[in-house]
């Protein structure tokens, strides 16, 4: 009877999930490039594995509580060594290996001819600089689609974090450091971005957009941007 | 029992209660008894939990709809910061400290903890420090930079108000309480056990607490150091974290998370220890895999100190380091899994009883396993690059903390409340309360995983409708209200138990552990006589032992000189070796805590010049504590009721206070190592190095201080049979310390201007300040030794006071040598630039 309530509660969770869906301008589950897609794939794999492991462990618990027979036939030593050591070790080594390879891909894969841009966070806006600092734009990052972009994140006040979830992972912009992240948009379009390190009361308004243009258009767009003075 | 033994037992009970008890009314402020202090810690922690819960409901109310105008961004920042601070610092740790203080002497077959006045002092520091923080919230100046207060946001440039100082000083004040508890728990578990209780016969909860106390000893100093350095930067301009002057915001992160990651295991492990005690009792079978569980907990303790960088995957850490921390973080699941499967094995081979604690064990398993699984996901670096700083992490941390701490503590509460109150649960509300909490919790936080993956960052007070997060947040908020109602029902349930519960005979759970051998509620003296233990301490028979001990049949079954006596045993074998005479109840801990609080208050109010006198008052009060310690003449060995006579602890090689000094110095050394490594980190990682100014070396000062320290250590350590010569030696040691102190203070005054210009000089300032502090304490301890000799507390057999001083002088010498060498090493590393 109590189990039934638990399972009914469980199925109630899937309703909001279904309602919300996975899409969205800032959704990591709606990737628009290979780096974000690699992470999303990893997520779905881990979700499936986690669901199985959770059901098995919970199942074993309910089994030993309500059906004493089968559990007693396995020696305590076996319970502990197989369940607590062997199984986690094997799973973790496989997962860690896979995760490391994915990480390598995101850090070094699709090298091609990367384009360098700078994302400068301040309280509370993003300024983007191109072509060695000669061009800049505020609030919108212009990139060519289909090409690896190396974003260098900087800040002169507090820590901010550059994050365009559909295109890649995030990187913190730390005063005194210049950190890098790689993003790639497969197709031209507009993708959302948001600061993701608490930086004061204006933090929640620190949105930005990434505009990916076709390679042909990009030069024109770049030329039309504000020119920076000599630095 | 026949009439004569019963009268004897009653007389013994009255005599012991007169000595160990706490008087009513104002006398309650003198309490030093572990049962009283343990209950106080737990009750106060629950009050703070309620406050943290109200803050959580404010958060959920704000986030339930988009563009809510309930709280503005500034107020919301205080609310979310204080929710984290209250739950992590003022609820979780104090609650399990209270439970450990209450249970440990009973489980170990002793009468109290090793340092009763320290327990009381720790409680008052916690109460006052917590009141600072909550008071600041009510005054609208609560910290508002997130519970981990990253710099540069928390520097004086971006947070000029007093809010950040409240955090830095308030938390440090509370951490004094935690560190003193850690030292006390360590010493009590190692030295104050029932005869025959070797380490391998200890109840498993004692193993967990031993390991946790060790973790606290090493894990808290980095936070304390970081807080001191940041407060020094804010108040005096010493740039440790300011990149413009050679500091690095990353130094704060490393110091914080070096504390922060072990902290969450420090929170989880006592709960796991409670589960390892409760599950076997409810399964009517002793814990399976006792040895491997101990090994797993030790492994987890060590491992937890090697994982902190997984909170920093997005700061630009090099590849190799990312791989290492990712692998280590994932592997933490193995020792955790060992414990879970040991519990499953115990249940499988036992005969489990359905009961209210078991319901909460189910809650733990369901919620904590989910949390652990998302933790392994976050350990994978690519995934963390998306999920870091989003609501996915918020969901994860609540699953592991509520699952791994709150549910086990509720199971522990239902299990041990009958012991605390001597009444059994009424149980009408318990099931409904559990399900409300369980369902409410999952509604709040399960969908939050998705909220985070759909891009919602942490710590935002409003979000636009286009983001598509409103439905998920609304569901979370509704779940939050259900969960709160559930907790209110649990509180009501506890109240009903305390007031209307059914009294019971003894041991309602038929447990095999010693705490059930006391009467319930337990008497102030815990056991009228102490048991001899010949088996593992979870396979005992409290129902038979209880009356036998009450009749005075064990060790120390009589009152002597009005003393509060317990037995000190060999750490490993449990062979009795000394009679430890504990100090009586007194107002001193309360007064000392008030004085300590005033030091922090003065710093907060920026009345810096008043702080040194206040510190002197605190020192004087602490010295007053020693007035009642130690006999004024040599004593013969004391009979203990069974076996050979044993020496009074002041006459032994290694009494409890000796170990307290050793462990305190271990924590101190950890702080120092963090400082030295922190400075080296700045040299390696911070911008604007090499500094464009001279490194102050001053070889003459360094040599003079080194010479003084060597003299002090030499004369402060010699144990002579002639008290007068020893006193003269101690005076020489005091003079040497005084000379070193004056030279160091002069040096610090000379460089304090330079120290605000670059982190290199600031580091030297910090290192030499550390040396100066230790020299000052060395001076006090040398004079203290002279005072003790004059009072007659010192003889050839009773030289404990001098040995404690000796430990300190040697430590000061070694750390002082390192401090004097430090500027030269730094100059060498920088490579001669700016010479």
CSV table of N, CA and C in Angstrom, one decimal, chain B residues 677-799:
chain,number,residue,atom,x,y,z
B,677,UNK,N,51.4,27.4,1.8
B,677,UNK,CA,51.0,26.9,0.4
B,677,UNK,C,50.2,28.0,-0.3
B,678,UNK,N,49.4,28.7,0.4
B,678,UNK,CA,48.6,29.8,-0.2
B,678,UNK,C,49.5,30.8,-0.8
B,679,UNK,N,50.6,31.2,-0.1
B,679,UNK,CA,51.5,32.2,-0.6
B,679,UNK,C,52.2,31.6,-1.8
B,680,UNK,N,52.6,30.4,-1.8
B,680,UNK,CA,53.3,29.8,-3.0
B,680,UNK,C,52.3,29.8,-4.1
B,681,UNK,N,51.0,29.5,-3.8
B,681,UNK,CA,50.0,29.5,-4.9
B,681,UNK,C,50.0,30.8,-5.6
B,682,UNK,N,50.0,31.9,-4.8
B,682,UNK,CA,49.9,33.2,-5.3
B,682,UNK,C,51.1,33.5,-6.2
B,683,UNK,N,52.3,33.1,-5.8
B,683,UNK,CA,53.5,33.2,-6.6
B,683,UNK,C,53.3,32.6,-8.0
B,684,UNK,N,52.7,31.3,-8.0
B,684,UNK,CA,52.5,30.6,-9.2
B,684,UNK,C,51.4,31.1,-10.1
B,685,UNK,N,50.3,31.4,-9.5
B,685,UNK,CA,49.1,31.6,-10.3
B,685,UNK,C,48.6,33.1,-10.4
B,686,UNK,N,49.0,33.9,-9.4
B,686,UNK,CA,48.4,35.2,-9.4
B,686,UNK,C,49.0,36.1,-10.5
B,687,UNK,N,48.3,37.1,-11.0
B,687,UNK,CA,48.9,38.1,-11.9
B,687,UNK,C,49.7,39.1,-11.2
B,688,UNK,N,50.5,39.9,-11.9
B,688,UNK,CA,51.3,40.9,-11.3
B,688,UNK,C,52.4,40.4,-10.4
B,689,UNK,N,52.9,39.2,-10.7
B,689,UNK,CA,54.2,38.8,-10.1
B,689,UNK,C,55.2,38.7,-11.2
B,690,UNK,N,56.5,39.0,-10.9
B,690,UNK,CA,57.1,39.3,-9.7
B,690,UNK,C,56.7,40.8,-9.2
B,691,UNK,N,56.7,41.0,-7.9
B,691,UNK,CA,56.3,42.3,-7.5
B,691,UNK,C,57.3,43.3,-7.8
B,692,UNK,N,56.8,44.5,-8.1
B,692,UNK,CA,57.7,45.6,-8.5
B,692,UNK,C,58.4,46.3,-7.3
B,693,UNK,N,58.4,45.7,-6.1
B,693,UNK,CA,59.0,46.3,-5.0
B,693,UNK,C,59.9,45.3,-4.2
B,694,UNK,N,60.7,45.9,-3.3
B,694,UNK,CA,61.6,45.0,-2.5
B,694,UNK,C,60.9,44.1,-1.6
B,695,UNK,N,61.4,42.8,-1.5
B,695,UNK,CA,61.0,41.9,-0.5
B,695,UNK,C,61.7,42.2,0.8
B,696,UNK,N,61.0,42.6,1.9
B,696,UNK,CA,61.7,42.9,3.1
B,696,UNK,C,62.4,41.7,3.7
B,697,UNK,N,63.7,41.7,3.8
B,697,UNK,CA,64.4,40.5,4.4
B,697,UNK,C,64.8,40.7,5.8
B,698,UNK,N,65.7,41.7,6.0
B,698,UNK,CA,66.1,42.1,7.3
B,698,UNK,C,66.7,40.9,8.1
B,699,UNK,N,67.9,40.4,7.6
B,699,UNK,CA,68.5,39.2,8.2
B,699,UNK,C,68.8,39.4,9.7
B,700,UNK,N,69.1,40.6,10.1
B,700,UNK,CA,69.4,40.7,11.5
B,700,UNK,C,68.2,40.4,12.4
B,701,UNK,N,67.0,40.9,12.0
B,701,UNK,CA,65.8,40.6,12.8
B,701,UNK,C,65.5,39.1,12.8
B,702,UNK,N,65.7,38.5,11.6
B,702,UNK,CA,65.4,37.0,11.6
B,702,UNK,C,66.3,36.3,12.5
B,703,UNK,N,67.6,36.6,12.4
B,703,UNK,CA,68.6,35.8,13.3
B,703,UNK,C,68.2,36.1,14.8
B,704,UNK,N,67.9,37.3,15.1
B,704,UNK,CA,67.6,37.6,16.5
B,704,UNK,C,66.4,36.8,17.0
B,705,UNK,N,65.4,36.8,16.2
B,705,UNK,CA,64.2,36.0,16.5
B,705,UNK,C,64.5,34.6,16.7
B,706,UNK,N,65.3,34.0,15.7
B,706,UNK,CA,65.6,32.6,15.8
B,706,UNK,C,66.3,32.3,17.0
B,707,UNK,N,67.3,33.2,17.4
B,707,UNK,CA,68.1,32.9,18.6
B,707,UNK,C,67.1,32.9,19.8
B,708,UNK,N,66.3,33.9,19.9
B,708,UNK,CA,65.3,34.0,21.0
B,708,UNK,C,64.5,32.8,21.1
B,709,UNK,N,64.0,32.3,19.9
B,709,UNK,CA,63.1,31.1,20.0
B,709,UNK,C,63.8,29.9,20.5
B,710,UNK,N,65.1,29.8,20.1
B,710,UNK,CA,65.9,28.6,20.5
B,710,UNK,C,66.1,28.7,22.0
B,711,UNK,N,66.4,29.9,22.5
B,711,UNK,CA,66.6,30.0,24.0
B,711,UNK,C,65.2,29.7,24.7
B,712,UNK,N,64.1,30.2,24.2
B,712,UNK,CA,62.8,30.0,24.8
B,712,UNK,C,62.5,28.5,24.8
B,713,UNK,N,62.7,27.9,23.7
B,713,UNK,CA,62.4,26.4,23.6
B,713,UNK,C,63.2,25.6,24.6
B,714,UNK,N,64.5,26.0,24.6
B,714,UNK,CA,65.5,25.2,25.5
B,714,UNK,C,65.0,25.4,26.9
B,715,UNK,N,64.9,26.6,27.4
B,715,UNK,CA,64.6,26.9,28.8
B,715,UNK,C,63.2,26.5,29.2
B,716,UNK,N,62.3,26.5,28.2
B,716,UNK,CA,60.9,26.2,28.4
B,716,UNK,C,60.6,24.7,28.5
B,717,UNK,N,61.6,23.9,28.1
B,717,UNK,CA,61.4,22.5,28.0
B,717,UNK,C,62.1,21.7,29.0
B,718,UNK,N,63.0,22.3,29.7
B,718,UNK,CA,63.8,21.4,30.6
B,718,UNK,C,63.0,21.1,31.9
B,719,UNK,N,62.9,19.8,32.1
B,719,UNK,CA,62.2,19.3,33.3
B,719,UNK,C,63.2,19.0,34.4
B,720,UNK,N,63.2,19.9,35.5
B,720,UNK,CA,64.1,19.6,36.5
B,720,UNK,C,63.4,19.2,37.8
B,721,UNK,N,64.1,18.6,38.7
B,721,UNK,CA,63.4,18.2,39.9
B,721,UNK,C,63.3,19.3,40.9
B,722,UNK,N,64.1,20.3,40.7
B,722,UNK,CA,64.1,21.5,41.6
B,722,UNK,C,63.1,22.5,41.1
B,723,UNK,N,62.0,22.7,41.8
B,723,UNK,CA,61.0,23.7,41.3
B,723,UNK,C,61.5,25.1,41.1
B,724,UNK,N,62.4,25.5,42.0
B,724,UNK,CA,62.8,26.9,42.0
B,724,UNK,C,63.6,27.1,40.7
B,725,UNK,N,64.6,26.1,40.4
B,725,UNK,CA,65.4,26.3,39.2
B,725,UNK,C,64.5,26.3,38.0
B,726,UNK,N,63.5,25.4,38.0
B,726,UNK,CA,62.6,25.3,36.9
B,726,UNK,C,61.9,26.6,36.7
B,727,UNK,N,61.4,27.2,37.8
B,727,UNK,CA,60.7,28.5,37.7
B,727,UNK,C,61.7,29.6,37.1
B,728,UNK,N,62.9,29.5,37.5
B,728,UNK,CA,63.9,30.5,36.9
B,728,UNK,C,64.0,30.3,35.4
B,729,UNK,N,64.1,29.0,35.0
B,729,UNK,CA,64.3,28.7,33.6
B,729,UNK,C,63.1,29.2,32.8
B,730,UNK,N,61.9,29.0,33.4
B,730,UNK,CA,60.7,29.5,32.7
B,730,UNK,C,60.7,31.0,32.6
B,731,UNK,N,61.2,31.7,33.6
B,731,UNK,CA,61.3,33.2,33.5
B,731,UNK,C,62.3,33.6,32.3
B,732,UNK,N,63.4,32.8,32.2
B,732,UNK,CA,64.3,33.1,31.1
B,732,UNK,C,63.5,32.9,29.7
B,733,UNK,N,62.8,31.7,29.7
B,733,UNK,CA,62.0,31.4,28.5
B,733,UNK,C,61.0,32.6,28.2
B,734,UNK,N,60.4,33.1,29.3
B,734,UNK,CA,59.4,34.2,29.1
B,734,UNK,C,60.1,35.4,28.5
B,735,UNK,N,61.3,35.7,29.1
B,735,UNK,CA,62.0,36.9,28.6
B,735,UNK,C,62.4,36.7,27.1
B,736,UNK,N,62.8,35.5,26.8
B,736,UNK,CA,63.2,35.3,25.4
B,736,UNK,C,62.0,35.4,24.5
B,737,UNK,N,60.9,34.9,24.9
B,737,UNK,CA,59.6,35.0,24.1
B,737,UNK,C,59.3,36.5,24.0
B,738,UNK,N,59.4,37.2,25.1
B,738,UNK,CA,59.1,38.6,25.1
B,738,UNK,C,60.0,39.4,24.1
B,739,UNK,N,61.3,39.1,24.1
B,739,UNK,CA,62.2,39.8,23.2
B,739,UNK,C,61.8,39.5,21.7
B,740,UNK,N,61.5,38.2,21.5
B,740,UNK,CA,61.2,37.8,20.1
B,740,UNK,C,59.9,38.5,19.7
B,741,UNK,N,58.9,38.7,20.6
B,741,UNK,CA,57.7,39.3,20.3
B,741,UNK,C,57.9,40.8,20.0
B,742,UNK,N,58.7,41.5,20.8
B,742,UNK,CA,59.0,42.9,20.5
B,742,UNK,C,59.6,43.1,19.1
B,743,UNK,N,60.6,42.2,18.8
B,743,UNK,CA,61.3,42.4,17.5
B,743,UNK,C,60.3,42.1,16.4
B,744,UNK,N,59.5,41.1,16.5
B,744,UNK,CA,58.6,40.8,15.5
B,744,UNK,C,57.5,41.9,15.3
B,745,UNK,N,57.0,42.4,16.4
B,745,UNK,CA,56.0,43.5,16.3
B,745,UNK,C,56.7,44.7,15.6
B,746,UNK,N,57.9,45.0,16.0
B,746,UNK,CA,58.6,46.2,15.4
B,746,UNK,C,58.7,46.0,13.9
B,747,UNK,N,59.1,44.7,13.5
B,747,UNK,CA,59.2,44.4,12.0
B,747,UNK,C,57.9,44.6,11.3
B,748,UNK,N,56.8,44.1,12.0
B,748,UNK,CA,55.5,44.1,11.3
B,748,UNK,C,55.1,45.6,11.2
B,749,UNK,N,55.4,46.4,12.2
B,749,UNK,CA,55.0,47.8,12.1
B,749,UNK,C,55.8,48.5,11.0
B,750,UNK,N,57.0,48.1,10.8
B,750,UNK,CA,57.8,48.7,9.8
B,750,UNK,C,57.3,48.4,8.4
B,751,UNK,N,56.9,47.2,8.2
B,751,UNK,CA,56.5,46.8,6.8
B,751,UNK,C,55.0,46.9,6.5
B,752,UNK,N,54.2,47.4,7.5
B,752,UNK,CA,52.8,47.4,7.3
B,752,UNK,C,52.3,48.2,6.1
B,753,UNK,N,53.0,49.3,5.8
B,753,UNK,CA,52.6,50.1,4.7
B,753,UNK,C,52.9,49.3,3.4
B,754,UNK,N,54.1,48.8,3.3
B,754,UNK,CA,54.5,48.0,2.1
B,754,UNK,C,53.5,46.8,1.9
B,755,UNK,N,53.0,46.3,3.0
B,755,UNK,CA,52.2,45.1,2.9
B,755,UNK,C,50.9,45.3,2.2
B,756,UNK,N,50.5,46.6,2.2
B,756,UNK,CA,49.2,46.8,1.4
B,756,UNK,C,49.5,47.0,-0.1
B,757,UNK,N,50.7,47.0,-0.5
B,757,UNK,CA,51.0,47.3,-1.9
B,757,UNK,C,51.1,46.0,-2.7
B,758,UNK,N,51.5,44.9,-2.2
B,758,UNK,CA,51.6,43.7,-3.0
B,758,UNK,C,51.4,42.4,-2.1
B,759,UNK,N,50.8,41.4,-2.7
B,759,UNK,CA,50.5,40.2,-1.9
B,759,UNK,C,51.8,39.5,-1.4
B,760,UNK,N,53.0,39.7,-2.1
B,760,UNK,CA,54.2,39.1,-1.6
B,760,UNK,C,54.5,39.6,-0.2
B,761,UNK,N,54.5,40.9,0.0
B,761,UNK,CA,54.8,41.5,1.3
B,761,UNK,C,53.6,41.2,2.3
B,762,UNK,N,52.4,41.2,1.8
B,762,UNK,CA,51.3,40.8,2.6
B,762,UNK,C,51.4,39.4,3.2
B,763,UNK,N,51.9,38.5,2.3
B,763,UNK,CA,52.2,37.1,2.8
B,763,UNK,C,53.2,37.1,3.9
B,764,UNK,N,54.3,37.8,3.7
B,764,UNK,CA,55.3,37.9,4.7
B,764,UNK,C,54.7,38.4,6.0
B,765,UNK,N,53.9,39.5,5.9
B,765,UNK,CA,53.2,40.0,7.0
B,765,UNK,C,52.4,39.0,7.8
B,766,UNK,N,51.7,38.2,7.0
B,766,UNK,CA,50.8,37.2,7.6
B,766,UNK,C,51.6,36.1,8.3
B,767,UNK,N,52.7,35.6,7.6
B,767,UNK,CA,53.5,34.6,8.2
B,767,UNK,C,54.1,35.0,9.5
B,768,UNK,N,54.7,36.2,9.5
B,768,UNK,CA,55.3,36.7,10.7
B,768,UNK,C,54.3,37.0,11.8
B,769,UNK,N,53.1,37.4,11.4
B,769,UNK,CA,52.1,37.6,12.4
B,769,UNK,C,51.7,36.3,13.1
B,770,UNK,N,51.7,35.3,12.3
B,770,UNK,CA,51.4,33.9,12.8
B,770,UNK,C,52.5,33.6,13.9
B,771,UNK,N,53.8,33.9,13.5
B,771,UNK,CA,54.9,33.6,14.4
B,771,UNK,C,54.7,34.4,15.7
B,772,UNK,N,54.3,35.7,15.5
B,772,UNK,CA,54.2,36.6,16.7
B,772,UNK,C,53.1,36.1,17.6
B,773,UNK,N,52.0,35.7,17.0
B,773,UNK,CA,50.9,35.2,17.9
B,773,UNK,C,51.4,34.0,18.7
B,774,UNK,N,52.1,33.1,18.1
B,774,UNK,CA,52.6,31.9,18.8
B,774,UNK,C,53.6,32.3,19.9
B,775,UNK,N,54.4,33.3,19.6
B,775,UNK,CA,55.4,33.7,20.6
B,775,UNK,C,54.7,34.3,21.8
B,776,UNK,N,53.6,35.1,21.5
B,776,UNK,CA,52.9,35.7,22.5
B,776,UNK,C,52.3,34.7,23.5
B,777,UNK,N,51.6,33.7,22.9
B,777,UNK,CA,51.1,32.6,23.7
B,777,UNK,C,52.2,31.9,24.4
B,778,UNK,N,53.3,31.7,23.8
B,778,UNK,CA,54.5,31.1,24.5
B,778,UNK,C,54.9,31.8,25.7
B,779,UNK,N,54.8,33.2,25.6
B,779,UNK,CA,55.2,34.0,26.7
B,779,UNK,C,54.2,33.8,27.8
B,780,UNK,N,52.9,33.8,27.5
B,780,UNK,CA,51.8,33.5,28.5
B,780,UNK,C,52.0,32.1,29.2
B,781,UNK,N,52.3,31.1,28.3
B,781,UNK,CA,52.5,29.8,28.9
B,781,UNK,C,53.7,29.6,29.8
B,782,UNK,N,54.8,30.3,29.5
B,782,UNK,CA,55.9,30.3,30.3
B,782,UNK,C,55.6,30.9,31.7
B,783,UNK,N,54.9,32.1,31.7
B,783,UNK,CA,54.6,32.7,33.0
B,783,UNK,C,53.5,31.8,33.7
B,784,UNK,N,52.6,31.2,32.9
B,784,UNK,CA,51.6,30.3,33.5
B,784,UNK,C,52.4,29.2,34.3
B,785,UNK,N,53.4,28.6,33.7
B,785,UNK,CA,54.2,27.6,34.3
B,785,UNK,C,54.8,28.1,35.7
B,786,UNK,N,55.3,29.3,35.7
B,786,UNK,CA,55.8,29.8,37.0
B,786,UNK,C,54.7,29.9,38.0
B,787,UNK,N,53.5,30.4,37.6
B,787,UNK,CA,52.4,30.6,38.5
B,787,UNK,C,52.0,29.2,39.1
B,788,UNK,N,51.9,28.2,38.2
B,788,UNK,CA,51.5,26.9,38.7
B,788,UNK,C,52.5,26.3,39.7
B,789,UNK,N,53.9,26.6,39.4
B,789,UNK,CA,54.9,26.1,40.4
B,789,UNK,C,54.6,26.8,41.7
B,790,UNK,N,54.4,28.1,41.7
B,790,UNK,CA,54.1,28.8,43.0
B,790,UNK,C,52.9,28.3,43.7
B,791,UNK,N,51.9,27.9,43.0
B,791,UNK,CA,50.7,27.4,43.6
B,791,UNK,C,50.8,26.0,44.2
B,792,UNK,N,51.9,25.3,43.8
B,792,UNK,CA,52.1,23.9,44.3
B,792,UNK,C,51.5,22.9,43.4
B,793,UNK,N,51.1,23.3,42.1
B,793,UNK,CA,50.5,22.3,41.2
B,793,UNK,C,51.6,21.4,40.5
B,794,UNK,N,52.9,21.8,40.7
B,794,UNK,CA,53.9,21.1,39.9
B,794,UNK,C,54.9,20.3,40.8
B,795,UNK,N,55.2,19.1,40.5
B,795,UNK,CA,56.2,18.3,41.2
B,795,UNK,C,56.8,17.4,40.1
B,796,UNK,N,57.7,16.6,40.5
B,796,UNK,CA,58.4,15.7,39.6
B,796,UNK,C,57.4,14.8,38.9
B,797,UNK,N,56.4,14.3,39.7
B,797,UNK,CA,55.3,13.4,39.2
B,797,UNK,C,54.2,14.2,38.5
B,798,UNK,N,54.0,15.5,38.9
B,798,UNK,CA,52.9,16.2,38.4
B,798,UNK,C,53.4,17.4,37.6
B,799,UNK,N,54.0,17.1,36.4
B,799,UNK,CA,54.6,18.2,35.6
B,799,UNK,C,53.8,18.4,34.3
